[in-house]
Amino acid sequence: MDPGVTRDARESLGALLAIGLRPCSGAVMVLGVSSLLGYWWAGVLAVLAMSVGTAVTTSCLAVFAVFARQRATRLLSRTTPHWQALAGHGFALCGGILILALGLGLLLSTPEMTGPGLQGALR
C-alpha cells in the first residue's frame, strides 16, 4: 500500500495527529531547562501545550489545503486548458507575493538595532 494514500478521513486524521503530537527540539529544550530548574511538571505541561498546538495547526492547515485544492479543481475543470494554466500561474504568483509581503512585514517590524541598522538602510 502506498504510504501517501489513506483509506478514509479517520486514518488521515490519525496520521496528522501522530505527526503533530511529537515534540519539537524547542519543546525538548524547554523540558530540559525546566527539569534543571526543578520545575519538571511545568516543563511537561509546556511540552504538551506546544505539541497540541502544533497538532491543531498542522491539522487545520492540511484540511484547508485539501478543501482549497478540491474547490480550485472544480472551478478550473469548467475552463479551457489555456485558462487553467494561466490560473495556476496566477495562484502561484499571488502566493509568492503574499510570502514576500509577510517577510517584508516581519523585517520592517524588527526592533531598532544599534548603529545604522537595517531599518535605517531601508528608509
PDB file of N, CA and C in Angstrom, residues 1-9 11-13 15:
ATOM      1  N   MET A   1       0.843  -1.182   0.000  1.00  0.00           N
ATOM      2  CA  MET A   1       0.000   0.000   0.000  1.00  0.00           C
ATOM      3  C   MET A   1       0.887   1.244   0.000  1.00  0.00           C
ATOM      4  N   ASP A   2       0.516   2.233  -0.780  1.00  0.00           N
ATOM      5  CA  ASP A   2       1.263   3.475  -0.881  1.00  0.00           C
ATOM      6  C   ASP A   2       1.145   4.247   0.437  1.00  0.00           C
ATOM      7  N   PRO A   3       2.273   4.663   1.044  1.00  0.00           N
ATOM      8  CA  PRO A   3       2.184   5.367   2.326  1.00  0.00           C
ATOM      9  C   PRO A   3       1.535   6.741   2.209  1.00  0.00           C
ATOM     10  N   GLY A   4       1.498   7.321   1.012  1.00  0.00           N
ATOM     11  CA  GLY A   4       0.885   8.629   0.840  1.00  0.00           C
ATOM     12  C   GLY A   4      -0.619   8.580   0.657  1.00  0.00           C
ATOM     13  N   VAL A   5      -1.177   7.373   0.533  1.00  0.00           N
ATOM     14  CA  VAL A   5      -2.607   7.225   0.289  1.00  0.00           C
ATOM     15  C   VAL A   5      -3.274   6.673   1.547  1.00  0.00           C
ATOM     16  N   THR A   6      -4.328   7.335   1.995  1.00  0.00           N
ATOM     17  CA  THR A   6      -5.089   6.845   3.142  1.00  0.00           C
ATOM     18  C   THR A   6      -6.461   6.402   2.672  1.00  0.00           C
ATOM     19  N   ARG A   7      -7.079   5.540   3.449  1.00  0.00           N
ATOM     20  CA  ARG A   7      -8.365   4.971   3.044  1.00  0.00           C
ATOM     21  C   ARG A   7      -9.549   5.842   3.426  1.00  0.00           C
ATOM     22  N   ASP A   8      -9.481   6.506   4.572  1.00  0.00           N
ATOM     23  CA  ASP A   8     -10.627   7.303   4.998  1.00  0.00           C
ATOM     24  C   ASP A   8     -10.165   8.504   5.816  1.00  0.00           C
ATOM     25  N   ALA A   9     -11.126   9.343   6.192  1.00  0.00           N
ATOM     26  CA  ALA A   9     -10.808  10.567   6.924  1.00  0.00           C
ATOM     27  C   ALA A   9     -10.274  10.259   8.323  1.00  0.00           C
ATOM     28  N   GLU A  11      -8.404   7.734   9.263  1.00  0.00           N
ATOM     29  CA  GLU A  11      -7.000   7.354   9.142  1.00  0.00           C
ATOM     30  C   GLU A  11      -6.131   8.586   8.864  1.00  0.00           C
ATOM     31  N   SER A  12      -6.630   9.496   8.030  1.00  0.00           N
ATOM     32  CA  SER A  12      -5.894  10.729   7.738  1.00  0.00           C
ATOM     33  C   SER A  12      -5.745  11.579   8.988  1.00  0.00           C
ATOM     34  N   LEU A  13      -6.800  11.713   9.758  1.00  0.00           N
ATOM     35  CA  LEU A  13      -6.739  12.499  10.984  1.00  0.00           C
ATOM     36  C   LEU A  13      -5.770  11.880  11.975  1.00  0.00           C
ATOM     37  N   ALA A  15      -3.119  10.107  11.258  1.00  0.00           N
ATOM     38  CA  ALA A  15      -1.760  10.373  10.775  1.00  0.00           C
ATOM     39  C   ALA A  15      -1.354  11.810  11.078  1.00  0.00           C
TER      40      ALA A  15
END
